[in-house]
């Protein structure tokens, strides 16, 4: 096996290392309780979709089929607003 292992945290880009004009999906936005992977926001998938439904979070954009993504800058702005409370 080479020096860079697939399990290395350095090999997997984090959403915060993406450019701000990037698009992110729910796995990057929400924490995953099964794997322990943190998200941009410390909320579950169901909470995220509830926030979208209520208008707290921005609506996503369909990028093909059933795939929906959000602009990273919108999610980060929401995260900043939530941390001010």
Short mmCIF file of N, CA, C and O in Angstrom, two decimals:
data_model
loop_
_atom_site.label_atom_id
_atom_site.label_comp_id
_atom_site.label_asym_id
_atom_site.label_seq_id
_atom_site.Cartn_x
_atom_site.Cartn_y
_atom_site.Cartn_z
N UNK A 1 0.85 -1.18 0.00
CA UNK A 1 0.00 0.00 0.00
C UNK A 1 0.89 1.24 0.00
O UNK A 1 1.94 1.26 0.61
N UNK A 2 0.46 2.28 -0.66
CA UNK A 2 1.28 3.49 -0.73
C UNK A 2 1.18 4.30 0.56
O UNK A 2 0.43 3.97 1.46
N UNK A 3 1.94 5.39 0.62
CA UNK A 3 2.00 6.19 1.84
C UNK A 3 0.68 6.86 2.18
O UNK A 3 0.37 7.08 3.33
N UNK A 4 -0.11 7.22 1.17
CA UNK A 4 -1.39 7.87 1.43
C UNK A 4 -2.48 6.81 1.48
O UNK A 4 -2.89 6.30 0.46
N UNK A 5 -2.91 6.49 2.64
CA UNK A 5 -3.96 5.48 2.81
C UNK A 5 -5.32 6.09 2.54
O UNK A 5 -5.57 7.26 2.76
N UNK A 6 -6.23 5.27 2.08
CA UNK A 6 -7.60 5.74 1.81
C UNK A 6 -8.28 6.13 3.12
O UNK A 6 -9.19 6.94 3.13
N UNK A 7 -7.84 5.57 4.23
CA UNK A 7 -8.43 5.89 5.52
C UNK A 7 -7.82 7.13 6.15
O UNK A 7 -8.27 7.57 7.19
N UNK A 8 -6.82 7.68 5.53
CA UNK A 8 -6.19 8.88 6.06
C UNK A 8 -7.13 10.06 5.96
O UNK A 8 -7.73 10.31 4.93
N UNK A 9 -7.27 10.80 7.06
CA UNK A 9 -8.14 11.98 7.07
C UNK A 9 -7.64 13.04 6.11
O UNK A 9 -8.40 13.83 5.60
N UNK A 10 -6.35 13.06 5.82
CA UNK A 10 -5.79 14.04 4.90
C UNK A 10 -6.21 13.75 3.45
O UNK A 10 -6.26 14.64 2.64
N UNK A 11 -6.52 12.50 3.15
CA UNK A 11 -6.87 12.13 1.78
C UNK A 11 -8.31 12.51 1.44
O UNK A 11 -8.67 12.58 0.28
N UNK A 12 -9.14 12.74 2.44
CA UNK A 12 -10.55 13.05 2.21
C UNK A 12 -10.76 14.54 2.42
O UNK A 12 -10.55 15.05 3.51
N UNK A 13 -11.17 15.27 1.36
CA UNK A 13 -11.38 16.71 1.54
C UNK A 13 -12.59 16.98 2.42
O UNK A 13 -13.58 16.27 2.36
N UNK A 14 -12.49 17.98 3.26
CA UNK A 14 -13.62 18.37 4.09
C UNK A 14 -14.37 19.50 3.41
O UNK A 14 -13.78 20.23 2.62
N UNK A 15 -15.66 19.67 3.71
CA UNK A 15 -16.42 20.74 3.07
C UNK A 15 -15.80 22.12 3.29
O UNK A 15 -15.90 22.97 2.43
N UNK A 16 -15.15 22.32 4.42
CA UNK A 16 -14.57 23.63 4.69
C UNK A 16 -13.31 23.88 3.89
O UNK A 16 -12.82 25.00 3.82
N UNK A 17 -12.77 22.83 3.25
CA UNK A 17 -11.60 23.03 2.40
C UNK A 17 -12.02 23.24 0.94
O UNK A 17 -11.18 23.49 0.10
N UNK A 18 -13.30 23.16 0.66
CA UNK A 18 -13.82 23.42 -0.69
C UNK A 18 -13.83 24.92 -0.94
O UNK A 18 -13.94 25.71 -0.02
N UNK A 19 -13.84 25.34 -2.22
CA UNK A 19 -14.03 26.76 -2.50
C UNK A 19 -15.45 27.17 -2.09
O UNK A 19 -16.36 26.34 -2.10
N UNK A 20 -15.66 28.42 -1.74
CA UNK A 20 -16.97 28.85 -1.24
C UNK A 20 -18.06 28.79 -2.30
O UNK A 20 -19.23 28.80 -1.97
N UNK A 21 -17.68 28.71 -3.58
CA UNK A 21 -18.71 28.59 -4.62
C UNK A 21 -19.02 27.13 -4.94
O UNK A 21 -19.73 26.84 -5.90
N UNK A 22 -18.53 26.21 -4.12
CA UNK A 22 -18.79 24.78 -4.30
C UNK A 22 -20.23 24.44 -3.91
O UNK A 22 -20.90 25.20 -3.20
N UNK A 23 -20.69 23.30 -4.37
CA UNK A 23 -22.00 22.78 -4.01
C UNK A 23 -21.77 21.57 -3.11
O UNK A 23 -20.88 20.76 -3.35
N UNK A 24 -22.56 21.45 -2.04
CA UNK A 24 -22.43 20.34 -1.10
C UNK A 24 -23.77 19.62 -0.98
O UNK A 24 -24.83 20.20 -1.20
N UNK A 25 -23.69 18.36 -0.60
CA UNK A 25 -24.88 17.54 -0.42
C UNK A 25 -25.09 17.27 1.06
O UNK A 25 -24.26 17.62 1.90
N UNK A 26 -26.19 16.64 1.38
CA UNK A 26 -26.56 16.41 2.77
C UNK A 26 -25.48 15.70 3.59
O UNK A 26 -25.23 16.08 4.74
N UNK A 27 -24.77 14.69 3.06
CA UNK A 27 -23.73 14.05 3.88
C UNK A 27 -22.63 15.01 4.35
O UNK A 27 -22.03 14.80 5.41
N UNK A 28 -22.36 16.06 3.59
CA UNK A 28 -21.37 17.05 4.02
C UNK A 28 -21.97 18.06 5.00
O UNK A 28 -21.27 18.59 5.84
N UNK A 29 -23.26 18.31 4.88
CA UNK A 29 -23.93 19.31 5.71
C UNK A 29 -24.23 18.76 7.10
O UNK A 29 -24.00 19.42 8.11
N UNK A 30 -24.74 17.54 7.17
CA UNK A 30 -25.22 16.97 8.43
C UNK A 30 -24.24 15.95 9.00
O UNK A 30 -23.52 15.29 8.27
N UNK A 31 -24.28 15.82 10.31
CA UNK A 31 -23.43 14.81 10.96
C UNK A 31 -24.00 13.43 10.68
O UNK A 31 -25.19 13.27 10.45
N UNK A 32 -23.16 12.43 10.69
CA UNK A 32 -23.57 11.05 10.49
C UNK A 32 -23.37 10.32 11.81
O UNK A 32 -22.24 10.07 12.22
N UNK A 33 -24.46 9.97 12.46
CA UNK A 33 -24.35 9.33 13.77
C UNK A 33 -23.82 7.90 13.68
O UNK A 33 -23.25 7.40 14.64
N UNK A 34 -23.98 7.26 12.54
CA UNK A 34 -23.49 5.88 12.40
C UNK A 34 -21.97 5.82 12.26
O UNK A 34 -21.34 4.96 12.84
N UNK A 35 -21.40 6.73 11.49
CA UNK A 35 -19.95 6.71 11.26
C UNK A 35 -19.19 7.68 12.17
O UNK A 35 -17.98 7.61 12.25
N UNK A 36 -19.92 8.61 12.78
CA UNK A 36 -19.26 9.61 13.61
C UNK A 36 -18.70 10.77 12.81
O UNK A 36 -18.05 11.65 13.35
N UNK A 37 -18.93 10.77 11.50
CA UNK A 37 -18.43 11.85 10.63
C UNK A 37 -19.17 13.14 10.95
O UNK A 37 -20.39 13.20 10.90
N UNK A 38 -18.44 14.20 11.31
CA UNK A 38 -19.10 15.47 11.59
C UNK A 38 -19.55 16.13 10.29
O UNK A 38 -19.02 15.85 9.22
N UNK A 39 -20.52 16.99 10.40
CA UNK A 39 -20.96 17.76 9.24
C UNK A 39 -20.67 19.23 9.48
O UNK A 39 -20.12 19.62 10.51
N UNK A 40 -21.05 20.06 8.53
CA UNK A 40 -20.89 21.50 8.71
C UNK A 40 -21.77 21.96 9.87
O UNK A 40 -21.35 22.79 10.67
N UNK A 41 -22.95 21.38 9.96
CA UNK A 41 -23.88 21.68 11.06
C UNK A 41 -24.04 20.44 11.92
O UNK A 41 -24.10 19.32 11.40
N UNK A 42 -24.15 20.59 13.22
CA UNK A 42 -24.30 19.43 14.11
C UNK A 42 -25.75 18.98 14.22
O UNK A 42 -26.33 18.92 15.31
N UNK A 43 -26.36 18.70 13.08
CA UNK A 43 -27.77 18.31 13.04
C UNK A 43 -27.92 17.04 12.22
O UNK A 43 -27.03 16.66 11.47
N UNK A 44 -29.08 16.40 12.36
CA UNK A 44 -29.35 15.19 11.60
C UNK A 44 -29.95 15.54 10.24
O UNK A 44 -30.36 16.67 9.99
N UNK A 45 -30.02 14.53 9.38
CA UNK A 45 -30.63 14.70 8.06
C UNK A 45 -32.08 15.16 8.18
O UNK A 45 -32.52 16.04 7.45
N UNK A 46 -32.80 14.53 9.11
CA UNK A 46 -34.22 14.88 9.24
C UNK A 46 -34.40 16.33 9.69
O UNK A 46 -35.31 17.02 9.22
N UNK A 47 -33.53 16.80 10.57
CA UNK A 47 -33.59 18.20 10.99
C UNK A 47 -33.30 19.12 9.81
O UNK A 47 -33.98 20.13 9.61
N UNK A 48 -32.30 18.77 9.00
CA UNK A 48 -31.97 19.59 7.84
C UNK A 48 -33.18 19.71 6.90
O UNK A 48 -33.55 20.80 6.49
N UNK A 49 -33.79 18.58 6.58
CA UNK A 49 -34.93 18.63 5.66
C UNK A 49 -36.12 19.36 6.28
O UNK A 49 -36.88 20.02 5.57
N UNK A 50 -36.28 19.28 7.59
CA UNK A 50 -37.34 20.04 8.27
C UNK A 50 -37.05 21.54 8.17
O UNK A 50 -37.96 22.34 7.93
N UNK A 51 -35.79 21.93 8.35
CA UNK A 51 -35.41 23.34 8.21
C UNK A 51 -35.67 23.84 6.80
O UNK A 51 -36.13 24.96 6.60
N UNK A 52 -35.36 23.01 5.80
CA UNK A 52 -35.61 23.40 4.41
C UNK A 52 -37.11 23.58 4.20
O UNK A 52 -37.55 24.57 3.61
N UNK A 53 -37.90 22.66 4.71
CA UNK A 53 -39.35 22.72 4.57
C UNK A 53 -39.93 23.98 5.21
O UNK A 53 -40.81 24.64 4.66
N UNK A 54 -39.40 24.35 6.39
CA UNK A 54 -39.88 25.54 7.11
C UNK A 54 -39.29 26.85 6.60
O UNK A 54 -39.69 27.92 7.03
N UNK A 55 -38.31 26.78 5.73
CA UNK A 55 -37.68 27.99 5.20
C UNK A 55 -36.54 28.50 6.05
O UNK A 55 -36.01 29.58 5.80
N UNK A 56 -36.13 27.75 7.06
CA UNK A 56 -35.00 28.14 7.91
C UNK A 56 -33.70 27.98 7.11
O UNK A 56 -32.81 28.82 7.16
N UNK A 57 -33.60 26.88 6.37
CA UNK A 57 -32.44 26.61 5.52
C UNK A 57 -32.84 26.88 4.07
O UNK A 57 -34.02 26.78 3.72
N UNK A 58 -31.87 27.21 3.23
CA UNK A 58 -32.19 27.49 1.83
C UNK A 58 -32.65 26.22 1.10
O UNK A 58 -32.27 25.11 1.48
N UNK A 59 -33.45 26.42 0.08
CA UNK A 59 -33.87 25.29 -0.75
C UNK A 59 -32.67 24.80 -1.55
O UNK A 59 -31.82 25.60 -1.96
N UNK A 60 -32.62 23.52 -1.76
CA UNK A 60 -31.54 22.95 -2.55
C UNK A 60 -31.83 23.07 -4.03
O UNK A 60 -32.89 23.53 -4.44
N UNK A 61 -30.87 22.66 -4.80
CA UNK A 61 -31.01 22.70 -6.25
C UNK A 61 -30.80 21.30 -6.80
O UNK A 61 -29.81 20.64 -6.45
N UNK A 62 -31.71 20.85 -7.63
CA UNK A 62 -31.60 19.54 -8.24
C UNK A 62 -30.46 19.58 -9.26
O UNK A 62 -30.47 20.39 -10.18
N UNK A 63 -29.50 18.70 -9.06
CA UNK A 63 -28.36 18.68 -9.98
C UNK A 63 -28.37 17.44 -10.86
O UNK A 63 -27.40 17.15 -11.54
N UNK A 64 -29.48 16.71 -10.83
CA UNK A 64 -29.62 15.53 -11.68
C UNK A 64 -30.33 14.42 -10.96
O UNK A 64 -30.01 14.11 -9.82
N UNK A 65 -31.33 13.84 -11.62
CA UNK A 65 -32.06 12.74 -11.01
C UNK A 65 -32.67 13.15 -9.69
O UNK A 65 -33.37 14.15 -9.59
N UNK A 66 -32.35 12.40 -8.66
CA UNK A 66 -32.84 12.71 -7.31
C UNK A 66 -31.75 13.35 -6.46
O UNK A 66 -31.83 13.38 -5.24
N UNK A 67 -30.73 13.87 -7.08
CA UNK A 67 -29.60 14.46 -6.37
C UNK A 67 -29.82 15.96 -6.16
O UNK A 67 -30.04 16.69 -7.11
N UNK A 68 -29.76 16.37 -4.90
CA UNK A 68 -29.95 17.77 -4.55
C UNK A 68 -28.69 18.28 -3.85
O UNK A 68 -28.07 17.55 -3.07
N UNK A 69 -28.32 19.52 -4.14
CA UNK A 69 -27.13 20.11 -3.52
C UNK A 69 -27.45 21.55 -3.11
O UNK A 69 -28.40 22.15 -3.60
N UNK A 70 -26.62 22.06 -2.20
CA UNK A 70 -26.75 23.42 -1.69
C UNK A 70 -25.44 24.14 -1.90
O UNK A 70 -24.37 23.53 -1.84
N UNK A 71 -25.50 25.45 -2.12
CA UNK A 71 -24.26 26.23 -2.23
C UNK A 71 -23.59 26.26 -0.85
O UNK A 71 -24.23 26.55 0.15
N UNK A 72 -22.32 25.98 -0.84
CA UNK A 72 -21.57 25.95 0.41
C UNK A 72 -21.67 27.28 1.14
O UNK A 72 -21.86 27.32 2.35
N UNK A 73 -21.59 28.39 0.41
CA UNK A 73 -21.63 29.70 1.06
C UNK A 73 -22.96 29.92 1.77
O UNK A 73 -23.01 30.55 2.81
N UNK A 74 -24.07 29.39 1.23
CA UNK A 74 -25.37 29.52 1.89
C UNK A 74 -25.42 28.70 3.19
O UNK A 74 -25.94 29.15 4.20
N UNK A 75 -24.85 27.51 3.14
CA UNK A 75 -24.83 26.64 4.32
C UNK A 75 -23.92 27.25 5.40
O UNK A 75 -24.28 27.27 6.58
N UNK A 76 -22.77 27.79 5.00
CA UNK A 76 -21.87 28.43 5.95
C UNK A 76 -22.50 29.67 6.57
O UNK A 76 -22.32 29.93 7.76
N UNK A 77 -23.25 30.42 5.78
CA UNK A 77 -23.94 31.60 6.31
C UNK A 77 -24.99 31.18 7.34
O UNK A 77 -25.13 31.82 8.39
N UNK A 78 -25.69 30.10 7.05
CA UNK A 78 -26.66 29.58 8.01
C UNK A 78 -25.96 29.12 9.29
O UNK A 78 -26.41 29.41 10.40
N UNK A 79 -24.83 28.45 9.15
CA UNK A 79 -24.06 27.98 10.30
C UNK A 79 -23.60 29.16 11.16
O UNK A 79 -23.66 29.11 12.38
N UNK A 80 -23.14 30.22 10.51
CA UNK A 80 -22.71 31.42 11.25
C UNK A 80 -23.88 32.03 12.00
O UNK A 80 -23.75 32.46 13.13
N UNK A 81 -25.04 32.08 11.37
CA UNK A 81 -26.24 32.63 12.02
C UNK A 81 -26.68 31.80 13.20
O UNK A 81 -27.12 32.32 14.21
N UNK A 82 -26.54 30.48 13.10
CA UNK A 82 -26.93 29.60 14.19
C UNK A 82 -25.98 29.72 15.37
O UNK A 82 -26.37 29.60 16.51
N UNK A 83 -24.71 29.98 15.10
CA UNK A 83 -23.73 30.07 16.19
C UNK A 83 -23.88 31.38 16.96
O UNK A 83 -23.40 31.50 18.08
N UNK A 84 -24.54 32.38 16.38
CA UNK A 84 -24.74 33.65 17.07
C UNK A 84 -25.81 33.57 18.14
O UNK A 84 -25.88 34.40 19.01
N UNK A 85 -26.68 32.54 18.05
CA UNK A 85 -27.79 32.42 19.01
C UNK A 85 -27.32 32.01 20.39
O UNK A 85 -26.36 31.41 20.61
#
